[in-house]
């Protein structure tokens, strides 16, 4: 009895000390160097900006990251500015995700990448305190994680051959359409491999009729789904397309947080969840459950980011029908060792939290 009492007392003391601990917050810009320069018609770039973040409580450190694609309107400056307003002591109970997200929302709306950096680090930290990876805390089976896709973009014939070679370990190829030469690229890939293709249009088709014509052309080419064919605001156009399309239509730009899902459930067959769109795992998990409850397919995507944010997103992979988690494969100076892709499949580790080990650079 005495022993049990002392264990309970020790537990109370440790919980109390956790609640009273100092939280230390550190964040800094980190430029991601791209392995291959990105060649889009309008720009060519060799690096992309990011922000790295650490929260330390009782000598346990959780790692987080913000990556900021320009279309979401965040920048290194806006992320650094938002994070500088956070009082680290409001993070002292790292399990209080709801309160902490409400606190962050009270500082400013939006800023989802900045909020995701905090959220990812809190998940890493709390997973480490519990000694479990988050996919296990969610009750998911790592074996159910699907295969990930590898993006091949249009390029010179030599570069296309190289990209095809690089894509060999992956069982699914992703292609951007809605850009000049897109049908030629699909034909080129089909003449070299019969692996299935996911198509991402990035809002590039102008009318539902144009989209349907393209989708019908794609429908006998072993294409799995079409991502964001029309403008994100064209809900009616997508509703019409969903009724007529022989292939599933997935929302990406049209869906940011869980609050967007009910309106979209009749316009799409599935949603692409990204931590940087929705502010981290707290809402991403809610999005996945809500989507599944409404009968929608779930895809987990990413931005160009290190294995930190990729490994965090991968914790939800067993819930997903498809994952597109290749952002870390594009960069030369990854700061972390995280999830592995084995034979094209997302492979989760038993490491606690989000499952990353920092690398020295
Ligand atoms: Mg997309």
GROMACS .gro file of C-alpha atoms and ligand atoms in nm:
model
  362
    1UNK     CA    1   0.000   0.000   0.000
    2UNK     CA    2   0.281   0.231   0.098
    3UNK     CA    3   0.456   0.149  -0.230
    4UNK     CA    4   0.141   0.225  -0.436
    5UNK     CA    5   0.095   0.552  -0.249
    6UNK     CA    6   0.453   0.652  -0.324
    7UNK     CA    7   0.409   0.565  -0.693
    8UNK     CA    8   0.091   0.776  -0.707
    9UNK     CA    9   0.271   1.058  -0.525
   10UNK     CA   10   0.564   1.034  -0.767
   11UNK     CA   11   0.322   1.048  -1.059
   12UNK     CA   12   0.147   1.352  -0.913
   13UNK     CA   13   0.482   1.522  -0.854
   14UNK     CA   14   0.598   1.448  -1.208
   15UNK     CA   15   0.270   1.573  -1.362
   16UNK     CA   16   0.285   1.884  -1.145
   17UNK     CA   17   0.647   1.948  -1.233
   18UNK     CA   18   0.559   1.905  -1.601
   19UNK     CA   19   0.279   2.158  -1.572
   20UNK     CA   20   0.511   2.403  -1.399
   21UNK     CA   21   0.806   2.349  -1.628
   22UNK     CA   22   0.960   2.619  -1.832
   23UNK     CA   23   0.903   2.586  -2.204
   24UNK     CA   24   1.179   2.712  -2.426
   25UNK     CA   25   1.094   2.816  -2.781
   26UNK     CA   26   1.354   2.855  -3.053
   27UNK     CA   27   1.296   2.926  -3.424
   28UNK     CA   28   1.508   3.032  -3.717
   29UNK     CA   29   1.490   3.055  -4.099
   30UNK     CA   30   1.633   2.755  -4.284
   31UNK     CA   31   1.679   2.770  -4.660
   32UNK     CA   32   1.606   2.437  -4.830
   33UNK     CA   33   1.846   2.366  -5.115
   34UNK     CA   34   1.675   2.182  -5.401
   35UNK     CA   35   1.850   1.880  -5.552
   36UNK     CA   36   1.729   1.981  -5.899
   37UNK     CA   37   1.620   2.330  -5.995
   38UNK     CA   38   1.246   2.374  -6.038
   39UNK     CA   39   1.169   2.478  -6.395
   40UNK     CA   40   0.828   2.631  -6.439
   41UNK     CA   41   0.751   2.859  -6.732
   42UNK     CA   42   0.758   3.171  -6.515
   43UNK     CA   43   1.043   3.095  -6.278
   44UNK     CA   44   1.340   2.877  -6.204
   45UNK     CA   45   1.451   2.829  -5.846
   46UNK     CA   46   1.726   2.637  -5.670
   47UNK     CA   47   1.614   2.683  -5.310
   48UNK     CA   48   1.299   2.743  -5.110
   49UNK     CA   49   1.262   2.917  -4.773
   50UNK     CA   50   1.150   2.750  -4.452
   51UNK     CA   51   1.147   2.804  -4.076
   52UNK     CA   52   1.265   2.546  -3.823
   53UNK     CA   53   1.137   2.543  -3.465
   54UNK     CA   54   1.212   2.367  -3.136
   55UNK     CA   55   1.016   2.353  -2.811
   56UNK     CA   56   1.208   2.220  -2.510
   57UNK     CA   57   1.051   2.125  -2.178
   58UNK     CA   58   1.246   1.942  -1.907
   59UNK     CA   59   1.530   1.873  -2.153
   60UNK     CA   60   1.293   1.700  -2.400
   61UNK     CA   61   1.287   1.874  -2.737
   62UNK     CA   62   1.009   1.859  -2.993
   63UNK     CA   63   1.086   1.963  -3.351
   64UNK     CA   64   0.857   2.157  -3.583
   65UNK     CA   65   0.873   2.328  -3.919
   66UNK     CA   66   0.692   2.582  -4.134
   67UNK     CA   67   0.709   2.568  -4.512
   68UNK     CA   68   0.546   2.849  -4.703
   69UNK     CA   69   0.427   2.805  -5.061
   70UNK     CA   70   0.360   3.157  -5.197
   71UNK     CA   71  -0.003   3.075  -5.285
   72UNK     CA   72  -0.094   3.055  -4.916
   73UNK     CA   73   0.040   3.405  -4.854
   74UNK     CA   74   0.293   3.329  -4.579
   75UNK     CA   75   0.663   3.414  -4.587
   76UNK     CA   76   0.968   3.373  -4.364
   77UNK     CA   77   0.898   3.727  -4.238
   78UNK     CA   78   0.532   3.659  -4.155
   79UNK     CA   79   0.614   3.326  -3.985
   80UNK     CA   80   0.900   3.478  -3.781
   81UNK     CA   81   0.678   3.772  -3.691
   82UNK     CA   82   0.390   3.545  -3.576
   83UNK     CA   83   0.619   3.315  -3.376
   84UNK     CA   84   0.785   3.612  -3.203
   85UNK     CA   85   0.443   3.697  -3.052
   86UNK     CA   86   0.409   3.358  -2.880
   87UNK     CA   87   0.469   3.353  -2.507
   88UNK     CA   88   0.661   3.025  -2.451
   89UNK     CA   89   0.495   2.983  -2.111
   90UNK     CA   90   0.159   2.935  -2.288
   91UNK     CA   91   0.314   2.613  -2.424
   92UNK     CA   92   0.419   2.486  -2.079
   93UNK     CA   93   0.145   2.219  -2.082
   94UNK     CA   94   0.225   2.070  -2.424
   95UNK     CA   95  -0.076   1.833  -2.412
   96UNK     CA   96  -0.320   2.127  -2.415
   97UNK     CA   97  -0.347   2.130  -2.798
   98UNK     CA   98  -0.696   2.283  -2.802
   99UNK     CA   99  -0.605   2.566  -2.564
  100UNK     CA  100  -0.278   2.632  -2.744
  101UNK     CA  101  -0.450   2.648  -3.085
  102UNK     CA  102  -0.714   2.884  -2.939
  103UNK     CA  103  -0.432   3.096  -2.795
  104UNK     CA  104  -0.257   3.105  -3.134
  105UNK     CA  105  -0.585   3.197  -3.309
  106UNK     CA  106  -0.627   3.481  -3.058
  107UNK     CA  107  -0.289   3.622  -3.166
  108UNK     CA  108  -0.394   3.630  -3.534
  109UNK     CA  109  -0.618   3.435  -3.772
  110UNK     CA  110  -0.459   3.248  -4.066
  111UNK     CA  111  -0.081   3.199  -4.035
  112UNK     CA  112  -0.137   2.824  -4.071
  113UNK     CA  113   0.225   2.735  -4.154
  114UNK     CA  114   0.350   2.922  -3.845
  115UNK     CA  115   0.085   2.747  -3.633
  116UNK     CA  116   0.175   2.414  -3.791
  117UNK     CA  117   0.538   2.460  -3.678
  118UNK     CA  118   0.424   2.493  -3.315
  119UNK     CA  119   0.167   2.212  -3.350
  120UNK     CA  120   0.419   1.968  -3.502
  121UNK     CA  121   0.676   2.041  -3.229
  122UNK     CA  122   0.409   1.990  -2.959
  123UNK     CA  123   0.311   1.656  -3.112
  124UNK     CA  124   0.677   1.553  -3.126
  125UNK     CA  125   0.729   1.658  -2.764
  126UNK     CA  126   0.416   1.493  -2.622
  127UNK     CA  127   0.480   1.174  -2.820
  128UNK     CA  128   0.829   1.164  -2.666
  129UNK     CA  129   0.685   1.219  -2.316
  130UNK     CA  130   0.443   0.929  -2.376
  131UNK     CA  131   0.716   0.722  -2.541
  132UNK     CA  132   0.502   0.646  -2.848
  133UNK     CA  133   0.484   0.753  -3.212
  134UNK     CA  134   0.168   0.947  -3.295
  135UNK     CA  135   0.029   0.690  -3.539
  136UNK     CA  136   0.014   0.453  -3.241
  137UNK     CA  137  -0.143   0.715  -3.015
  138UNK     CA  138  -0.406   0.761  -3.292
  139UNK     CA  139  -0.459   0.384  -3.280
  140UNK     CA  140  -0.346   0.329  -3.639
  141UNK     CA  141  -0.165   0.032  -3.790
  142UNK     CA  142   0.159   0.130  -3.968
  143UNK     CA  143   0.108  -0.159  -4.210
  144UNK     CA  144  -0.192   0.024  -4.357
  145UNK     CA  145   0.016   0.318  -4.485
  146UNK     CA  146  -0.029   0.337  -4.862
  147UNK     CA  147   0.229   0.375  -5.137
  148UNK     CA  148   0.348   0.729  -5.209
  149UNK     CA  149   0.367   0.893  -5.550
  150UNK     CA  150   0.666   1.049  -5.724
  151UNK     CA  151   0.620   1.364  -5.935
  152UNK     CA  152   0.751   1.381  -6.290
  153UNK     CA  153   0.730   1.727  -6.447
  154UNK     CA  154   0.786   1.820  -6.809
  155UNK     CA  155   1.147   1.861  -6.910
  156UNK     CA  156   1.403   1.793  -7.180
  157UNK     CA  157   1.412   1.433  -7.308
  158UNK     CA  158   1.738   1.363  -7.116
  159UNK     CA  159   1.596   1.502  -6.793
  160UNK     CA  160   1.273   1.305  -6.841
  161UNK     CA  161   1.475   0.984  -6.875
  162UNK     CA  162   1.661   1.074  -6.552
  163UNK     CA  163   1.336   1.149  -6.368
  164UNK     CA  164   1.183   0.823  -6.486
  165UNK     CA  165   1.489   0.638  -6.360
  166UNK     CA  166   1.465   0.822  -6.025
  167UNK     CA  167   1.095   0.725  -6.000
  168UNK     CA  168   1.169   0.351  -6.027
  169UNK     CA  169   1.119   0.273  -5.653
  170UNK     CA  170   0.771   0.430  -5.665
  171UNK     CA  171   0.465   0.245  -5.780
  172UNK     CA  172   0.265   0.562  -5.855
  173UNK     CA  173   0.365   0.859  -6.071
  174UNK     CA  174   0.222   1.208  -6.024
  175UNK     CA  175   0.191   1.445  -6.319
  176UNK     CA  176   0.092   1.812  -6.326
  177UNK     CA  177  -0.157   1.897  -6.601
  178UNK     CA  178  -0.316   2.224  -6.712
  179UNK     CA  179   0.023   2.335  -6.846
  180UNK     CA  180   0.156   2.336  -7.204
  181UNK     CA  181   0.272   1.993  -7.322
  182UNK     CA  182   0.078   1.803  -7.057
  183UNK     CA  183  -0.084   1.547  -7.290
  184UNK     CA  184   0.254   1.484  -7.457
  185UNK     CA  185   0.404   1.418  -7.113
  186UNK     CA  186   0.127   1.169  -7.028
  187UNK     CA  187   0.180   0.993  -7.365
  188UNK     CA  188   0.559   0.987  -7.307
  189UNK     CA  189   0.515   0.830  -6.961
  190UNK     CA  190   0.260   0.579  -7.095
  191UNK     CA  191   0.505   0.476  -7.366
  192UNK     CA  192   0.772   0.401  -7.100
  193UNK     CA  193   0.580   0.251  -6.806
  194UNK     CA  194   0.231   0.126  -6.721
  195UNK     CA  195   0.253   0.233  -6.355
  196UNK     CA  196  -0.063   0.422  -6.245
  197UNK     CA  197  -0.062   0.803  -6.268
  198UNK     CA  198  -0.219   1.066  -6.038
  199UNK     CA  199  -0.301   1.392  -6.214
  200UNK     CA  200  -0.280   1.730  -6.039
  201UNK     CA  201  -0.427   2.015  -6.241
  202UNK     CA  202  -0.368   2.293  -5.983
  203UNK     CA  203  -0.692   2.472  -6.098
  204UNK     CA  204  -0.554   2.479  -6.454
  205UNK     CA  205  -0.866   2.387  -6.656
  206UNK     CA  206  -1.101   2.673  -6.735
  207UNK     CA  207  -1.448   2.513  -6.764
  208UNK     CA  208  -1.618   2.195  -6.642
  209UNK     CA  209  -1.667   2.090  -7.006
  210UNK     CA  210  -1.293   2.130  -7.085
  211UNK     CA  211  -1.211   1.937  -6.767
  212UNK     CA  212  -1.450   1.653  -6.858
  213UNK     CA  213  -1.304   1.625  -7.207
  214UNK     CA  214  -0.953   1.593  -7.059
  215UNK     CA  215  -1.068   1.345  -6.795
  216UNK     CA  216  -1.237   1.127  -7.056
  217UNK     CA  217  -0.909   1.134  -7.257
  218UNK     CA  218  -0.724   1.024  -6.940
  219UNK     CA  219  -0.978   0.763  -6.834
  220UNK     CA  220  -0.827   0.474  -7.034
  221UNK     CA  221  -0.469   0.562  -6.938
  222UNK     CA  222  -0.453   0.404  -6.592
  223UNK     CA  223  -0.508   0.732  -6.407
  224UNK     CA  224  -0.615   0.704  -6.042
  225UNK     CA  225  -0.766   1.048  -5.973
  226UNK     CA  226  -0.775   1.414  -6.080
  227UNK     CA  227  -0.668   1.676  -5.825
  228UNK     CA  228  -0.820   2.027  -5.833
  229UNK     CA  229  -0.921   2.047  -6.199
  230UNK     CA  230  -1.102   2.385  -6.179
  231UNK     CA  231  -1.070   2.710  -5.984
  232UNK     CA  232  -1.099   2.644  -5.610
  233UNK     CA  233  -1.402   2.877  -5.584
  234UNK     CA  234  -1.599   2.695  -5.856
  235UNK     CA  235  -1.803   2.470  -5.627
  236UNK     CA  236  -2.090   2.434  -5.879
  237UNK     CA  237  -1.848   2.343  -6.161
  238UNK     CA  238  -1.692   2.073  -5.945
  239UNK     CA  239  -2.036   1.941  -5.845
  240UNK     CA  240  -2.123   1.899  -6.215
  241UNK     CA  241  -1.785   1.743  -6.285
  242UNK     CA  242  -1.815   1.499  -5.996
  243UNK     CA  243  -2.150   1.378  -6.139
  244UNK     CA  244  -2.006   1.323  -6.489
  245UNK     CA  245  -1.642   1.229  -6.433
  246UNK     CA  246  -1.536   0.865  -6.472
  247UNK     CA  247  -1.241   0.937  -6.237
  248UNK     CA  248  -1.249   1.061  -5.874
  249UNK     CA  249  -1.206   1.437  -5.824
  250UNK     CA  250  -0.989   1.546  -5.528
  251UNK     CA  251  -0.990   1.892  -5.365
  252UNK     CA  252  -0.654   2.050  -5.284
  253UNK     CA  253  -0.651   2.431  -5.314
  254UNK     CA  254  -1.029   2.432  -5.239
  255UNK     CA  255  -0.987   2.274  -4.895
  256UNK     CA  256  -0.774   2.427  -4.624
  257UNK     CA  257  -0.913   2.331  -4.282
  258UNK     CA  258  -1.183   2.101  -4.141
  259UNK     CA  259  -1.430   2.392  -4.157
  260UNK     CA  260  -1.422   2.376  -4.541
  261UNK     CA  261  -1.518   2.009  -4.570
  262UNK     CA  262  -1.899   2.006  -4.522
  263UNK     CA  263  -1.950   2.254  -4.809
  264UNK     CA  264  -1.729   2.050  -5.041
  265UNK     CA  265  -1.861   1.702  -4.978
  266UNK     CA  266  -2.099   1.716  -5.277
  267UNK     CA  267  -1.842   1.872  -5.510
  268UNK     CA  268  -1.550   1.632  -5.466
  269UNK     CA  269  -1.480   1.263  -5.408
  270UNK     CA  270  -1.191   1.331  -5.172
  271UNK     CA  271  -0.964   1.588  -5.009
  272UNK     CA  272  -0.590   1.649  -4.998
  273UNK     CA  273  -0.486   1.727  -4.639
  274UNK     CA  274  -0.163   1.921  -4.583
  275UNK     CA  275  -0.031   2.027  -4.244
  276UNK     CA  276   0.075   2.370  -4.372
  277UNK     CA  277  -0.278   2.443  -4.496
  278UNK     CA  278  -0.460   2.349  -4.175
  279UNK     CA  279  -0.216   2.444  -3.897
  280UNK     CA  280  -0.080   2.101  -3.808
  281UNK     CA  281  -0.180   1.754  -3.695
  282UNK     CA  282  -0.451   1.868  -3.453
  283UNK     CA  283  -0.683   1.977  -3.737
  284UNK     CA  284  -0.539   1.735  -3.995
  285UNK     CA  285  -0.656   1.437  -3.784
  286UNK     CA  286  -0.999   1.598  -3.746
  287UNK     CA  287  -1.010   1.655  -4.124
  288UNK     CA  288  -0.930   1.292  -4.199
  289UNK     CA  289  -1.202   1.164  -3.964
  290UNK     CA  290  -1.460   1.412  -4.088
  291UNK     CA  291  -1.384   1.331  -4.453
  292UNK     CA  292  -1.411   0.957  -4.390
  293UNK     CA  293  -1.736   1.011  -4.200
  294UNK     CA  294  -1.876   1.190  -4.506
  295UNK     CA  295  -1.763   0.911  -4.739
  296UNK     CA  296  -1.480   1.113  -4.894
  297UNK     CA  297  -1.141   0.973  -4.990
  298UNK     CA  298  -0.842   1.099  -4.792
  299UNK     CA  299  -0.511   1.202  -4.939
  300UNK     CA  300  -0.216   1.330  -4.735
  301UNK     CA  301   0.005   1.576  -4.922
  302UNK     CA  302   0.294   1.805  -4.843
  303UNK     CA  303   0.493   2.108  -4.951
  304UNK     CA  304   0.868   2.116  -5.018
  305UNK     CA  305   0.984   2.055  -4.661
  306UNK     CA  306   1.233   1.855  -4.454
  307UNK     CA  307   1.171   1.510  -4.308
  308UNK     CA  308   1.038   1.692  -3.999
  309UNK     CA  309   0.703   1.804  -4.145
  310UNK     CA  310   0.693   1.504  -4.379
  311UNK     CA  311   0.731   1.257  -4.091
  312UNK     CA  312   0.465   1.444  -3.893
  313UNK     CA  313   0.218   1.417  -4.184
  314UNK     CA  314   0.311   1.051  -4.230
  315UNK     CA  315   0.171   0.973  -3.883
  316UNK     CA  316  -0.171   0.999  -4.052
  317UNK     CA  317  -0.072   0.789  -4.353
  318UNK     CA  318  -0.248   0.471  -4.232
  319UNK     CA  319  -0.578   0.667  -4.245
  320UNK     CA  320  -0.520   0.775  -4.604
  321UNK     CA  321  -0.627   0.625  -4.934
  322UNK     CA  322  -0.332   0.795  -5.105
  323UNK     CA  323  -0.024   0.981  -4.986
  324UNK     CA  324   0.195   1.225  -5.173
  325UNK     CA  325   0.486   1.270  -4.932
  326UNK     CA  326   0.788   1.326  -5.151
  327UNK     CA  327   0.873   1.687  -5.048
  328UNK     CA  328   1.182   1.583  -4.850
  329UNK     CA  329   1.318   1.384  -5.144
  330UNK     CA  330   1.351   1.708  -5.340
  331UNK     CA  331   1.596   1.875  -5.100
  332UNK     CA  332   1.972   1.833  -5.060
  333UNK     CA  333   2.011   1.960  -4.701
  334UNK     CA  334   1.748   1.768  -4.502
  335UNK     CA  335   1.791   1.847  -4.133
  336UNK     CA  336   1.636   1.522  -4.015
  337UNK     CA  337   1.625   1.152  -4.061
  338UNK     CA  338   1.259   1.054  -4.059
  339UNK     CA  339   1.014   0.826  -4.236
  340UNK     CA  340   1.155   0.601  -4.501
  341UNK     CA  341   1.006   0.511  -4.836
  342UNK     CA  342   1.067   0.140  -4.892
  343UNK     CA  343   0.962  -0.002  -5.228
  344UNK     CA  344   0.744   0.305  -5.272
  345UNK     CA  345   0.560   0.251  -4.944
  346UNK     CA  346   0.560   0.494  -4.650
  347UNK     CA  347   0.738   0.311  -4.370
  348UNK     CA  348   0.678   0.442  -4.017
  349UNK     CA  349   0.927   0.377  -3.739
  350UNK     CA  350   0.879   0.304  -3.369
  351UNK     CA  351   1.053   0.629  -3.273
  352UNK     CA  352   0.830   0.836  -3.041
  353UNK     CA  353   0.661   1.163  -3.137
  354UNK     CA  354   0.684   1.234  -3.508
  355UNK     CA  355   0.975   0.990  -3.543
  356UNK     CA  356   1.265   1.216  -3.643
  357UNK     CA  357   1.633   1.230  -3.553
  358UNK     CA  358   1.811   1.564  -3.614
  359UNK     CA  359   2.110   1.550  -3.847
  360UNK     CA  360   2.416   1.773  -3.811
  361UNK     CA  361   2.464   2.030  -4.086
  362LIG    MG1  362  -0.222   1.971  -5.555
   0.00000   0.00000   0.00000
